[in-house]
Amino acid sequence: MIEVLKGDITKIEVDAIVNAANTSLLGGSGVDGAIHKVGGTAILEDCQKIRSKQGGCKIGEAVITTAGKLPAKFVIHTVGPVWNKGKNNEEKLLASAYFNSLKLASDNQIQSISFPNISTGIYKFPKQKAAKIAIKTVSDFLTTTANLKKVIFVCFDEENYKIYSELLKKMKPRK
Ligand code: AR6
């Protein structure tokens, strides 16, 4: 099941929320800043353990940590690409960020997950293009897994909310 909501992802009660992180995993601004701020230091401690093992997280990949004080149980940190006019394989890398987050969730028996609109803030990925990639990757993935049952796109800005609502409406079968 795919849903869209407008709001703050740190408030959503699901098994896992996804963070639009950077390769350092040390936090930043935007949704990353909000997640670390509300979740507390336990998240950063887990990120530091991952850093000492594998040196961070590559673009398009994903790692999992505790969710600290957040209502969710886990945070899946993924790194989207910085938009550079489509010259650096950004579309594939964004699809990988969604796919690898979903795969990690499914491998950890996670049933519900919420995504922010990865790369569409500070990383400047065009919103419409990003939404199409996100929805396609999620809907394809849901046909391949029995574990994952619910995916929520949590849009912080009105523009993304409108884009996702329109695209998802078109997907619903007409009666
Ligand atoms: N809940 C849901 N979505 C949010 C929230 C929130 N609390 N706050 C912002 N957004 P961005 P990026 C939306 O910039 O483009 C960080 O510094 C926002 O409106 O957070 O992937 C990282 O450390 C936008 O639609 O992430 C990286 O350095 C979406 O989240 C860099 O930013 C993503 O915007 C990653 O940039």
PDB file of N, CA and C in Angstrom, residues 36-37 39-46 48 66 68-69:
ATOM      1  N   HIS A  36      18.078  13.830  13.548  1.00  0.00           N
ATOM      2  CA  HIS A  36      19.072  13.738  14.636  1.00  0.00           C
ATOM      3  C   HIS A  36      18.647  14.567  15.851  1.00  0.00           C
ATOM      4  N   LYS A  37      18.034  15.707  15.591  1.00  0.00           N
ATOM      5  CA  LYS A  37      17.627  16.575  16.698  1.00  0.00           C
ATOM      6  C   LYS A  37      16.541  15.899  17.551  1.00  0.00           C
ATOM      7  N   GLY A  39      15.573  12.624  17.395  1.00  0.00           N
ATOM      8  CA  GLY A  39      15.930  11.253  17.792  1.00  0.00           C
ATOM      9  C   GLY A  39      16.976  11.186  18.891  1.00  0.00           C
ATOM     10  N   GLY A  40      17.805  12.210  18.986  1.00  0.00           N
ATOM     11  CA  GLY A  40      18.819  12.248  20.038  1.00  0.00           C
ATOM     12  C   GLY A  40      20.128  11.563  19.658  1.00  0.00           C
ATOM     13  N   THR A  41      21.042  11.500  20.616  1.00  0.00           N
ATOM     14  CA  THR A  41      22.431  11.097  20.329  1.00  0.00           C
ATOM     15  C   THR A  41      22.599   9.609  20.009  1.00  0.00           C
ATOM     16  N   ALA A  42      21.612   8.784  20.361  1.00  0.00           N
ATOM     17  CA  ALA A  42      21.739   7.343  20.083  1.00  0.00           C
ATOM     18  C   ALA A  42      21.892   7.088  18.577  1.00  0.00           C
ATOM     19  N   ILE A  43      21.258   7.914  17.774  1.00  0.00           N
ATOM     20  CA  ILE A  43      21.341   7.729  16.313  1.00  0.00           C
ATOM     21  C   ILE A  43      22.772   8.014  15.842  1.00  0.00           C
ATOM     22  N   LEU A  44      23.330   9.116  16.316  1.00  0.00           N
ATOM     23  CA  LEU A  44      24.692   9.489  15.918  1.00  0.00           C
ATOM     24  C   LEU A  44      25.703   8.437  16.399  1.00  0.00           C
ATOM     25  N   GLU A  45      25.472   7.897  17.590  1.00  0.00           N
ATOM     26  CA  GLU A  45      26.378   6.852  18.097  1.00  0.00           C
ATOM     27  C   GLU A  45      26.383   5.635  17.168  1.00  0.00           C
ATOM     28  N   ASP A  46      25.196   5.221  16.723  1.00  0.00           N
ATOM     29  CA  ASP A  46      25.124   4.095  15.766  1.00  0.00           C
ATOM     30  C   ASP A  46      25.803   4.462  14.444  1.00  0.00           C
ATOM     31  N   GLN A  48      28.253   6.473  14.024  1.00  0.00           N
ATOM     32  CA  GLN A  48      29.704   6.462  14.216  1.00  0.00           C
ATOM     33  C   GLN A  48      30.255   5.036  14.197  1.00  0.00           C
ATOM     34  N   THR A  66      19.301   2.596  15.108  1.00  0.00           N
ATOM     35  CA  THR A  66      18.188   2.814  16.023  1.00  0.00           C
ATOM     36  C   THR A  66      17.472   4.118  15.620  1.00  0.00           C
ATOM     37  N   GLY A  68      16.334   5.992  18.182  1.00  0.00           N
ATOM     38  CA  GLY A  68      16.439   6.791  19.410  1.00  0.00           C
ATOM     39  C   GLY A  68      15.067   7.133  19.971  1.00  0.00           C
ATOM     40  N   LYS A  69      14.868   8.415  20.194  1.00  0.00           N
ATOM     41  CA  LYS A  69      13.604   8.862  20.820  1.00  0.00           C
ATOM     42  C   LYS A  69      12.449   9.086  19.836  1.00  0.00           C
TER      43      LYS A  69
END
